[in-house]
Each structure stands twice: as structure tokens, then as C-alpha cells.
Amino acid sequence: MVQTLTRIGVKQDKVEYVVELLKGMIELTRQEEGCLNHNMYQDEVDSSILVIIEQWKNRDSFEDHLLSRHFDNVFSKVMKMKSIEVEMNIMHRIDN
């Protein structure tokens, strides 16, 4: 299993728009083969910080997601509205 954590800082005046874009992408992503979990969170102190946590069956499934049309379409728009560099961590579980 692969888990990812993506932190996105968005320009304050674009937060609502980006949230709606990402919600649409998440709905499509949840239907992808190998997607086990895909959720978005918003920082309680700074509402311009969004975090996406994903779980994938394997690395191949995750990489297929990165090549999907809906990911490319939404993420290219989000990148134009970011306020800080997007940070993505790709992790695997080590406690079992």
C-alpha cells in the first residue's frame, strides 16, 4: 500500500474555487482502480492550506492516477493559484 500526503497553499481569494475544483477531482479519483481512500482537509488556523491524503493499493495505481486526465486538468489549474510550493510526500507503512 502507498499513502500520499499533499500540502497545497492557495491564494486566499482563490480558496473556495480551488476547493470546488479539488472536490470534483476527488470524486473521480475515488472511482479509479486501486484507490483505497482519498480525502481533503483544510487547516483550522490558515484556511488557505489544503491537505490531501490518499491511499493506493500500490505504486502503479498511484502513478496511473498522476497520468489521468482529471488529475492533469485540475492540478494544472491549482498550480496557477498556489501561494507556496506544493509539497507531496509518498510513503509506505512500516509499523507492521
PDB file of N, CA and C in Angstrom:
ATOM      1  N   MET A   1       0.853  -1.185   0.000  1.00  0.00           N
ATOM      2  CA  MET A   1       0.000   0.000   0.000  1.00  0.00           C
ATOM      3  C   MET A   1       0.893   1.241   0.000  1.00  0.00           C
ATOM      4  N   VAL A   2       0.434   2.256  -0.699  1.00  0.00           N
ATOM      5  CA  VAL A   2       1.124   3.545  -0.770  1.00  0.00           C
ATOM      6  C   VAL A   2       0.179   4.613  -0.229  1.00  0.00           C
ATOM      7  N   GLN A   3       0.713   5.494   0.576  1.00  0.00           N
ATOM      8  CA  GLN A   3      -0.072   6.625   1.085  1.00  0.00           C
ATOM      9  C   GLN A   3       0.634   7.897   0.681  1.00  0.00           C
ATOM     10  N   THR A   4      -0.153   8.898   0.298  1.00  0.00           N
ATOM     11  CA  THR A   4       0.424  10.199  -0.044  1.00  0.00           C
ATOM     12  C   THR A   4      -0.203  11.284   0.815  1.00  0.00           C
ATOM     13  N   LEU A   5       0.592  12.304   1.062  1.00  0.00           N
ATOM     14  CA  LEU A   5       0.123  13.492   1.761  1.00  0.00           C
ATOM     15  C   LEU A   5       0.590  14.675   0.932  1.00  0.00           C
ATOM     16  N   THR A   6      -0.370  15.445   0.447  1.00  0.00           N
ATOM     17  CA  THR A   6      -0.059  16.608  -0.386  1.00  0.00           C
ATOM     18  C   THR A   6      -0.552  17.860   0.319  1.00  0.00           C
ATOM     19  N   ARG A   7       0.349  18.829   0.478  1.00  0.00           N
ATOM     20  CA  ARG A   7       0.025  20.100   1.136  1.00  0.00           C
ATOM     21  C   ARG A   7       0.054  21.196   0.082  1.00  0.00           C
ATOM     22  N   ILE A   8      -1.069  21.907  -0.027  1.00  0.00           N
ATOM     23  CA  ILE A   8      -1.217  22.953  -1.030  1.00  0.00           C
ATOM     24  C   ILE A   8      -1.583  24.256  -0.324  1.00  0.00           C
ATOM     25  N   GLY A   9      -0.808  25.280  -0.534  1.00  0.00           N
ATOM     26  CA  GLY A   9      -1.143  26.617  -0.050  1.00  0.00           C
ATOM     27  C   GLY A   9      -1.722  27.405  -1.214  1.00  0.00           C
ATOM     28  N   VAL A  10      -2.928  27.923  -1.022  1.00  0.00           N
ATOM     29  CA  VAL A  10      -3.661  28.578  -2.105  1.00  0.00           C
ATOM     30  C   VAL A  10      -3.809  30.069  -1.806  1.00  0.00           C
ATOM     31  N   LYS A  11      -3.775  30.886  -2.845  1.00  0.00           N
ATOM     32  CA  LYS A  11      -4.051  32.311  -2.662  1.00  0.00           C
ATOM     33  C   LYS A  11      -5.404  32.457  -1.974  1.00  0.00           C
ATOM     34  N   GLN A  12      -5.457  33.314  -0.961  1.00  0.00           N
ATOM     35  CA  GLN A  12      -6.642  33.423  -0.106  1.00  0.00           C
ATOM     36  C   GLN A  12      -7.927  33.673  -0.902  1.00  0.00           C
ATOM     37  N   ASP A  13      -7.864  34.493  -1.923  1.00  0.00           N
ATOM     38  CA  ASP A  13      -9.072  34.814  -2.682  1.00  0.00           C
ATOM     39  C   ASP A  13      -9.481  33.700  -3.648  1.00  0.00           C
ATOM     40  N   LYS A  14      -8.698  32.623  -3.713  1.00  0.00           N
ATOM     41  CA  LYS A  14      -8.990  31.506  -4.617  1.00  0.00           C
ATOM     42  C   LYS A  14      -9.358  30.221  -3.871  1.00  0.00           C
ATOM     43  N   VAL A  15      -9.387  30.269  -2.543  1.00  0.00           N
ATOM     44  CA  VAL A  15      -9.595  29.056  -1.748  1.00  0.00           C
ATOM     45  C   VAL A  15     -10.894  28.345  -2.115  1.00  0.00           C
ATOM     46  N   GLU A  16     -12.001  29.039  -2.123  1.00  0.00           N
ATOM     47  CA  GLU A  16     -13.291  28.397  -2.403  1.00  0.00           C
ATOM     48  C   GLU A  16     -13.307  27.760  -3.788  1.00  0.00           C
ATOM     49  N   TYR A  17     -12.753  28.449  -4.768  1.00  0.00           N
ATOM     50  CA  TYR A  17     -12.700  27.928  -6.134  1.00  0.00           C
ATOM     51  C   TYR A  17     -11.849  26.659  -6.208  1.00  0.00           C
ATOM     52  N   VAL A  18     -10.682  26.689  -5.568  1.00  0.00           N
ATOM     53  CA  VAL A  18      -9.790  25.527  -5.581  1.00  0.00           C
ATOM     54  C   VAL A  18     -10.425  24.352  -4.852  1.00  0.00           C
ATOM     55  N   VAL A  19     -11.074  24.609  -3.738  1.00  0.00           N
ATOM     56  CA  VAL A  19     -11.755  23.528  -3.008  1.00  0.00           C
ATOM     57  C   VAL A  19     -12.779  22.845  -3.915  1.00  0.00           C
ATOM     58  N   GLU A  20     -13.551  23.610  -4.642  1.00  0.00           N
ATOM     59  CA  GLU A  20     -14.555  23.024  -5.539  1.00  0.00           C
ATOM     60  C   GLU A  20     -13.896  22.235  -6.669  1.00  0.00           C
ATOM     61  N   LEU A  21     -12.816  22.763  -7.231  1.00  0.00           N
ATOM     62  CA  LEU A  21     -12.082  22.023  -8.258  1.00  0.00           C
ATOM     63  C   LEU A  21     -11.597  20.679  -7.720  1.00  0.00           C
ATOM     64  N   LEU A  22     -10.985  20.723  -6.540  1.00  0.00           N
ATOM     65  CA  LEU A  22     -10.431  19.505  -5.955  1.00  0.00           C
ATOM     66  C   LEU A  22     -11.521  18.511  -5.572  1.00  0.00           C
ATOM     67  N   LYS A  23     -12.659  18.989  -5.109  1.00  0.00           N
ATOM     68  CA  LYS A  23     -13.769  18.080  -4.790  1.00  0.00           C
ATOM     69  C   LYS A  23     -14.184  17.276  -6.018  1.00  0.00           C
ATOM     70  N   GLY A  24     -14.260  17.947  -7.160  1.00  0.00           N
ATOM     71  CA  GLY A  24     -14.616  17.255  -8.394  1.00  0.00           C
ATOM     72  C   GLY A  24     -13.581  16.208  -8.774  1.00  0.00           C
ATOM     73  N   MET A  25     -12.307  16.557  -8.614  1.00  0.00           N
ATOM     74  CA  MET A  25     -11.243  15.608  -8.923  1.00  0.00           C
ATOM     75  C   MET A  25     -11.285  14.414  -7.967  1.00  0.00           C
ATOM     76  N   ILE A  26     -11.541  14.680  -6.705  1.00  0.00           N
ATOM     77  CA  ILE A  26     -11.570  13.614  -5.698  1.00  0.00           C
ATOM     78  C   ILE A  26     -12.672  12.610  -6.006  1.00  0.00           C
ATOM     79  N   GLU A  27     -13.832  13.090  -6.408  1.00  0.00           N
ATOM     80  CA  GLU A  27     -14.928  12.168  -6.740  1.00  0.00           C
ATOM     81  C   GLU A  27     -14.526  11.228  -7.873  1.00  0.00           C
ATOM     82  N   LEU A  28     -13.867  11.756  -8.890  1.00  0.00           N
ATOM     83  CA  LEU A  28     -13.400  10.916  -9.999  1.00  0.00           C
ATOM     84  C   LEU A  28     -12.277   9.981  -9.548  1.00  0.00           C
ATOM     85  N   THR A  29     -11.395  10.479  -8.723  1.00  0.00           N
ATOM     86  CA  THR A  29     -10.268   9.679  -8.247  1.00  0.00           C
ATOM     87  C   THR A  29     -10.741   8.493  -7.427  1.00  0.00           C
ATOM     88  N   ARG A  30     -11.756   8.683  -6.606  1.00  0.00           N
ATOM     89  CA  ARG A  30     -12.268   7.589  -5.775  1.00  0.00           C
ATOM     90  C   ARG A  30     -12.788   6.423  -6.608  1.00  0.00           C
ATOM     91  N   GLN A  31     -13.094   6.667  -7.874  1.00  0.00           N
ATOM     92  CA  GLN A  31     -13.584   5.618  -8.764  1.00  0.00           C
ATOM     93  C   GLN A  31     -12.452   4.885  -9.484  1.00  0.00           C
ATOM     94  N   GLU A  32     -11.232   5.375  -9.348  1.00  0.00           N
ATOM     95  CA  GLU A  32     -10.101   4.776 -10.045  1.00  0.00           C
ATOM     96  C   GLU A  32      -9.725   3.429  -9.438  1.00  0.00           C
ATOM     97  N   GLU A  33      -9.267   2.542 -10.314  1.00  0.00           N
ATOM     98  CA  GLU A  33      -8.753   1.243  -9.881  1.00  0.00           C
ATOM     99  C   GLU A  33      -7.571   1.460  -8.943  1.00  0.00           C
ATOM    100  N   GLY A  34      -7.617   0.825  -7.789  1.00  0.00           N
ATOM    101  CA  GLY A  34      -6.518   0.899  -6.836  1.00  0.00           C
ATOM    102  C   GLY A  34      -6.623   2.004  -5.806  1.00  0.00           C
ATOM    103  N   CYS A  35      -7.599   2.905  -5.951  1.00  0.00           N
ATOM    104  CA  CYS A  35      -7.775   3.972  -4.954  1.00  0.00           C
ATOM    105  C   CYS A  35      -8.511   3.396  -3.749  1.00  0.00           C
ATOM    106  N   LEU A  36      -7.867   3.406  -2.603  1.00  0.00           N
ATOM    107  CA  LEU A  36      -8.466   2.887  -1.378  1.00  0.00           C
ATOM    108  C   LEU A  36      -9.107   3.991  -0.547  1.00  0.00           C
ATOM    109  N   ASN A  37      -8.549   5.182  -0.639  1.00  0.00           N
ATOM    110  CA  ASN A  37      -9.043   6.295   0.172  1.00  0.00           C
ATOM    111  C   ASN A  37      -8.493   7.589  -0.422  1.00  0.00           C
ATOM    112  N   HIS A  38      -9.306   8.639  -0.396  1.00  0.00           N
ATOM    113  CA  HIS A  38      -8.862   9.923  -0.953  1.00  0.00           C
ATOM    114  C   HIS A  38      -9.690  11.015  -0.278  1.00  0.00           C
ATOM    115  N   ASN A  39      -9.049  11.798   0.579  1.00  0.00           N
ATOM    116  CA  ASN A  39      -9.762  12.822   1.342  1.00  0.00           C
ATOM    117  C   ASN A  39      -8.996  14.136   1.353  1.00  0.00           C
ATOM    118  N   MET A  40      -9.743  15.228   1.502  1.00  0.00           N
ATOM    119  CA  MET A  40      -9.156  16.567   1.555  1.00  0.00           C
ATOM    120  C   MET A  40      -9.491  17.199   2.903  1.00  0.00           C
ATOM    121  N   TYR A  41      -8.518  17.919   3.443  1.00  0.00           N
ATOM    122  CA  TYR A  41      -8.667  18.587   4.734  1.00  0.00           C
ATOM    123  C   TYR A  41      -8.234  20.041   4.594  1.00  0.00           C
ATOM    124  N   GLN A  42      -8.771  20.879   5.488  1.00  0.00           N
ATOM    125  CA  GLN A  42      -8.421  22.303   5.497  1.00  0.00           C
ATOM    126  C   GLN A  42      -7.873  22.659   6.868  1.00  0.00           C
ATOM    127  N   ASP A  43      -6.756  23.366   6.891  1.00  0.00           N
ATOM    128  CA  ASP A  43      -6.138  23.779   8.142  1.00  0.00           C
ATOM    129  C   ASP A  43      -7.110  24.637   8.952  1.00  0.00           C
ATOM    130  N   GLU A  44      -7.189  24.383  10.245  1.00  0.00           N
ATOM    131  CA  GLU A  44      -8.121  25.127  11.103  1.00  0.00           C
ATOM    132  C   GLU A  44      -7.654  26.545  11.404  1.00  0.00           C
ATOM    133  N   VAL A  45      -6.361  26.798  11.313  1.00  0.00           N
ATOM    134  CA  VAL A  45      -5.828  28.129  11.601  1.00  0.00           C
ATOM    135  C   VAL A  45      -5.708  28.951  10.325  1.00  0.00           C
ATOM    136  N   ASP A  46      -5.208  28.332   9.265  1.00  0.00           N
ATOM    137  CA  ASP A  46      -4.995  29.024   7.994  1.00  0.00           C
ATOM    138  C   ASP A  46      -5.809  28.307   6.916  1.00  0.00           C
ATOM    139  N   SER A  47      -6.959  28.853   6.598  1.00  0.00           N
ATOM    140  CA  SER A  47      -7.883  28.195   5.661  1.00  0.00           C
ATOM    141  C   SER A  47      -7.350  28.103   4.234  1.00  0.00           C
ATOM    142  N   SER A  48      -6.223  28.749   3.961  1.00  0.00           N
ATOM    143  CA  SER A  48      -5.643  28.666   2.621  1.00  0.00           C
ATOM    144  C   SER A  48      -4.760  27.427   2.454  1.00  0.00           C
ATOM    145  N   ILE A  49      -4.570  26.675   3.519  1.00  0.00           N
ATOM    146  CA  ILE A  49      -3.772  25.452   3.470  1.00  0.00           C
ATOM    147  C   ILE A  49      -4.707  24.252   3.346  1.00  0.00           C
ATOM    148  N   LEU A  50      -4.549  23.524   2.245  1.00  0.00           N
ATOM    149  CA  LEU A  50      -5.339  22.323   1.990  1.00  0.00           C
ATOM    150  C   LEU A  50      -4.405  21.119   1.998  1.00  0.00           C
ATOM    151  N   VAL A  51      -4.889  20.023   2.541  1.00  0.00           N
ATOM    152  CA  VAL A  51      -4.099  18.797   2.606  1.00  0.00           C
ATOM    153  C   VAL A  51      -4.932  17.675   2.012  1.00  0.00           C
ATOM    154  N   ILE A  52      -4.326  16.927   1.107  1.00  0.00           N
ATOM    155  CA  ILE A  52      -4.987  15.771   0.508  1.00  0.00           C
ATOM    156  C   ILE A  52      -4.231  14.530   0.958  1.00  0.00           C
ATOM    157  N   ILE A  53      -4.967  13.576   1.519  1.00  0.00           N
ATOM    158  CA  ILE A  53      -4.386  12.310   1.958  1.00  0.00           C
ATOM    159  C   ILE A  53      -5.012  11.200   1.130  1.00  0.00           C
ATOM    160  N   GLU A  54      -4.144  10.421   0.493  1.00  0.00           N
ATOM    161  CA  GLU A  54      -4.596   9.345  -0.390  1.00  0.00           C
ATOM    162  C   GLU A  54      -3.985   8.025   0.034  1.00  0.00           C
ATOM    163  N   GLN A  55      -4.721   6.944  -0.192  1.00  0.00           N
ATOM    164  CA  GLN A  55      -4.189   5.593  -0.026  1.00  0.00           C
ATOM    165  C   GLN A  55      -4.450   4.834  -1.312  1.00  0.00           C
ATOM    166  N   TRP A  56      -3.399   4.170  -1.783  1.00  0.00           N
ATOM    167  CA  TRP A  56      -3.462   3.420  -3.035  1.00  0.00           C
ATOM    168  C   TRP A  56      -3.022   1.983  -2.800  1.00  0.00           C
ATOM    169  N   LYS A  57      -3.607   1.085  -3.557  1.00  0.00           N
ATOM    170  CA  LYS A  57      -3.281  -0.336  -3.448  1.00  0.00           C
ATOM    171  C   LYS A  57      -1.790  -0.570  -3.673  1.00  0.00           C
ATOM    172  N   ASN A  58      -1.212   0.153  -4.645  1.00  0.00           N
ATOM    173  CA  ASN A  58       0.216   0.007  -4.949  1.00  0.00           C
ATOM    174  C   ASN A  58       0.712   1.252  -5.681  1.00  0.00           C
ATOM    175  N   ARG A  59       1.999   1.299  -5.892  1.00  0.00           N
ATOM    176  CA  ARG A  59       2.627   2.462  -6.534  1.00  0.00           C
ATOM    177  C   ARG A  59       2.140   2.622  -7.981  1.00  0.00           C
ATOM    178  N   ASP A  60       1.923   1.514  -8.684  1.00  0.00           N
ATOM    179  CA  ASP A  60       1.448   1.599 -10.069  1.00  0.00           C
ATOM    180  C   ASP A  60       0.092   2.288 -10.156  1.00  0.00           C
ATOM    181  N   SER A  61      -0.808   1.964  -9.230  1.00  0.00           N
ATOM    182  CA  SER A  61      -2.132   2.606  -9.223  1.00  0.00           C
ATOM    183  C   SER A  61      -2.004   4.106  -9.006  1.00  0.00           C
ATOM    184  N   PHE A  62      -1.139   4.488  -8.083  1.00  0.00           N
ATOM    185  CA  PHE A  62      -0.927   5.914  -7.813  1.00  0.00           C
ATOM    186  C   PHE A  62      -0.342   6.619  -9.038  1.00  0.00           C
ATOM    187  N   GLU A  63       0.633   6.004  -9.672  1.00  0.00           N
ATOM    188  CA  GLU A  63       1.249   6.618 -10.844  1.00  0.00           C
ATOM    189  C   GLU A  63       0.264   6.720 -12.005  1.00  0.00           C
ATOM    190  N   ASP A  64      -0.621   5.739 -12.152  1.00  0.00           N
ATOM    191  CA  ASP A  64      -1.676   5.837 -13.164  1.00  0.00           C
ATOM    192  C   ASP A  64      -2.572   7.040 -12.880  1.00  0.00           C
ATOM    193  N   HIS A  65      -2.859   7.270 -11.607  1.00  0.00           N
ATOM    194  CA  HIS A  65      -3.667   8.428 -11.209  1.00  0.00           C
ATOM    195  C   HIS A  65      -2.994   9.733 -11.640  1.00  0.00           C
ATOM    196  N   LEU A  66      -1.685   9.820 -11.427  1.00  0.00           N
ATOM    197  CA  LEU A  66      -0.958  11.041 -11.791  1.00  0.00           C
ATOM    198  C   LEU A  66      -1.002  11.307 -13.290  1.00  0.00           C
ATOM    199  N   LEU A  67      -1.238  10.285 -14.084  1.00  0.00           N
ATOM    200  CA  LEU A  67      -1.315  10.422 -15.537  1.00  0.00           C
ATOM    201  C   LEU A  67      -2.744  10.617 -16.037  1.00  0.00           C
ATOM    202  N   SER A  68      -3.721  10.572 -15.119  1.00  0.00           N
ATOM    203  CA  SER A  68      -5.128  10.681 -15.529  1.00  0.00           C
ATOM    204  C   SER A  68      -5.453  12.088 -16.021  1.00  0.00           C
ATOM    205  N   ARG A  69      -6.416  12.161 -16.897  1.00  0.00           N
ATOM    206  CA  ARG A  69      -6.829  13.439 -17.473  1.00  0.00           C
ATOM    207  C   ARG A  69      -7.387  14.375 -16.396  1.00  0.00           C
ATOM    208  N   HIS A  70      -8.210  13.831 -15.494  1.00  0.00           N
ATOM    209  CA  HIS A  70      -8.807  14.713 -14.477  1.00  0.00           C
ATOM    210  C   HIS A  70      -7.756  15.252 -13.513  1.00  0.00           C
ATOM    211  N   PHE A  71      -6.741  14.464 -13.183  1.00  0.00           N
ATOM    212  CA  PHE A  71      -5.673  14.977 -12.322  1.00  0.00           C
ATOM    213  C   PHE A  71      -4.922  16.100 -13.037  1.00  0.00           C
ATOM    214  N   ASP A  72      -4.519  15.852 -14.267  1.00  0.00           N
ATOM    215  CA  ASP A  72      -3.767  16.850 -15.029  1.00  0.00           C
ATOM    216  C   ASP A  72      -4.566  18.138 -15.209  1.00  0.00           C
ATOM    217  N   ASN A  73      -5.833  17.994 -15.541  1.00  0.00           N
ATOM    218  CA  ASN A  73      -6.698  19.150 -15.773  1.00  0.00           C
ATOM    219  C   ASN A  73      -6.827  20.012 -14.517  1.00  0.00           C
ATOM    220  N   VAL A  74      -7.133  19.382 -13.393  1.00  0.00           N
ATOM    221  CA  VAL A  74      -7.361  20.139 -12.154  1.00  0.00           C
ATOM    222  C   VAL A  74      -6.038  20.657 -11.595  1.00  0.00           C
ATOM    223  N   PHE A  75      -5.034  19.802 -11.544  1.00  0.00           N
ATOM    224  CA  PHE A  75      -3.800  20.225 -10.894  1.00  0.00           C
ATOM    225  C   PHE A  75      -3.103  21.339 -11.657  1.00  0.00           C
ATOM    226  N   SER A  76      -3.228  21.360 -12.973  1.00  0.00           N
ATOM    227  CA  SER A  76      -2.620  22.461 -13.731  1.00  0.00           C
ATOM    228  C   SER A  76      -3.293  23.793 -13.373  1.00  0.00           C
ATOM    229  N   LYS A  77      -4.588  23.778 -13.110  1.00  0.00           N
ATOM    230  CA  LYS A  77      -5.293  24.999 -12.684  1.00  0.00           C
ATOM    231  C   LYS A  77      -4.891  25.393 -11.271  1.00  0.00           C
ATOM    232  N   VAL A  78      -4.820  24.406 -10.372  1.00  0.00           N
ATOM    233  CA  VAL A  78      -4.465  24.675  -8.977  1.00  0.00           C
ATOM    234  C   VAL A  78      -3.062  25.287  -8.890  1.00  0.00           C
ATOM    235  N   MET A  79      -2.143  24.799  -9.689  1.00  0.00           N
ATOM    236  CA  MET A  79      -0.766  25.302  -9.650  1.00  0.00           C
ATOM    237  C   MET A  79      -0.689  26.790  -9.971  1.00  0.00           C
ATOM    238  N   LYS A  80      -1.634  27.296 -10.732  1.00  0.00           N
ATOM    239  CA  LYS A  80      -1.656  28.725 -11.063  1.00  0.00           C
ATOM    240  C   LYS A  80      -2.172  29.576  -9.905  1.00  0.00           C
ATOM    241  N   MET A  81      -2.789  28.928  -8.906  1.00  0.00           N
ATOM    242  CA  MET A  81      -3.385  29.660  -7.789  1.00  0.00           C
ATOM    243  C   MET A  81      -2.703  29.363  -6.459  1.00  0.00           C
ATOM    244  N   LYS A  82      -1.548  28.734  -6.511  1.00  0.00           N
ATOM    245  CA  LYS A  82      -0.847  28.388  -5.270  1.00  0.00           C
ATOM    246  C   LYS A  82      -0.128  29.606  -4.707  1.00  0.00           C
ATOM    247  N   SER A  83      -0.008  29.632  -3.393  1.00  0.00           N
ATOM    248  CA  SER A  83       0.703  30.727  -2.732  1.00  0.00           C
ATOM    249  C   SER A  83       2.069  30.268  -2.216  1.00  0.00           C
ATOM    250  N   ILE A  84       2.238  28.958  -2.090  1.00  0.00           N
ATOM    251  CA  ILE A  84       3.522  28.375  -1.681  1.00  0.00           C
ATOM    252  C   ILE A  84       3.748  27.131  -2.539  1.00  0.00           C
ATOM    253  N   GLU A  85       4.957  26.606  -2.491  1.00  0.00           N
ATOM    254  CA  GLU A  85       5.250  25.399  -3.256  1.00  0.00           C
ATOM    255  C   GLU A  85       4.413  24.233  -2.734  1.00  0.00           C
ATOM    256  N   VAL A  86       3.902  23.459  -3.651  1.00  0.00           N
ATOM    257  CA  VAL A  86       3.141  22.268  -3.288  1.00  0.00           C
ATOM    258  C   VAL A  86       4.129  21.223  -2.785  1.00  0.00           C
ATOM    259  N   GLU A  87       3.767  20.606  -1.677  1.00  0.00           N
ATOM    260  CA  GLU A  87       4.627  19.588  -1.079  1.00  0.00           C
ATOM    261  C   GLU A  87       3.898  18.255  -1.104  1.00  0.00           C
ATOM    262  N   MET A  88       4.507  17.239  -1.701  1.00  0.00           N
ATOM    263  CA  MET A  88       3.899  15.914  -1.754  1.00  0.00           C
ATOM    264  C   MET A  88       4.864  14.897  -1.161  1.00  0.00           C
ATOM    265  N   ASN A  89       4.353  14.126  -0.211  1.00  0.00           N
ATOM    266  CA  ASN A  89       5.119  13.034   0.370  1.00  0.00           C
ATOM    267  C   ASN A  89       4.469  11.724  -0.041  1.00  0.00           C
ATOM    268  N   ILE A  90       5.267  10.806  -0.555  1.00  0.00           N
ATOM    269  CA  ILE A  90       4.794   9.476  -0.911  1.00  0.00           C
ATOM    270  C   ILE A  90       5.410   8.524   0.115  1.00  0.00           C
ATOM    271  N   MET A  91       4.548   7.780   0.802  1.00  0.00           N
ATOM    272  CA  MET A  91       5.001   6.999   1.948  1.00  0.00           C
ATOM    273  C   MET A  91       4.508   5.552   1.853  1.00  0.00           C
ATOM    274  N   HIS A  92       5.188   4.690   2.569  1.00  0.00           N
ATOM    275  CA  HIS A  92       4.712   3.325   2.738  1.00  0.00           C
ATOM    276  C   HIS A  92       4.734   3.010   4.233  1.00  0.00           C
ATOM    277  N   ARG A  93       3.846   2.152   4.628  1.00  0.00           N
ATOM    278  CA  ARG A  93       3.670   1.824   6.031  1.00  0.00           C
ATOM    279  C   ARG A  93       4.809   0.938   6.531  1.00  0.00           C
ATOM    280  N   ILE A  94       5.316   1.234   7.707  1.00  0.00           N
ATOM    281  CA  ILE A  94       6.440   0.468   8.249  1.00  0.00           C
ATOM    282  C   ILE A  94       6.163  -0.145   9.627  1.00  0.00           C
ATOM    283  N   ASP A  95       4.968   0.054  10.177  1.00  0.00           N
ATOM    284  CA  ASP A  95       4.707  -0.417  11.546  1.00  0.00           C
ATOM    285  C   ASP A  95       4.090  -1.809  11.616  1.00  0.00           C
ATOM    286  N   ASN A  96       4.046  -2.522  10.515  1.00  0.00           N
ATOM    287  CA  ASN A  96       3.509  -3.889  10.582  1.00  0.00           C
ATOM    288  C   ASN A  96       4.336  -4.860   9.798  1.00  0.00           C
TER     289      ASN A  96
END
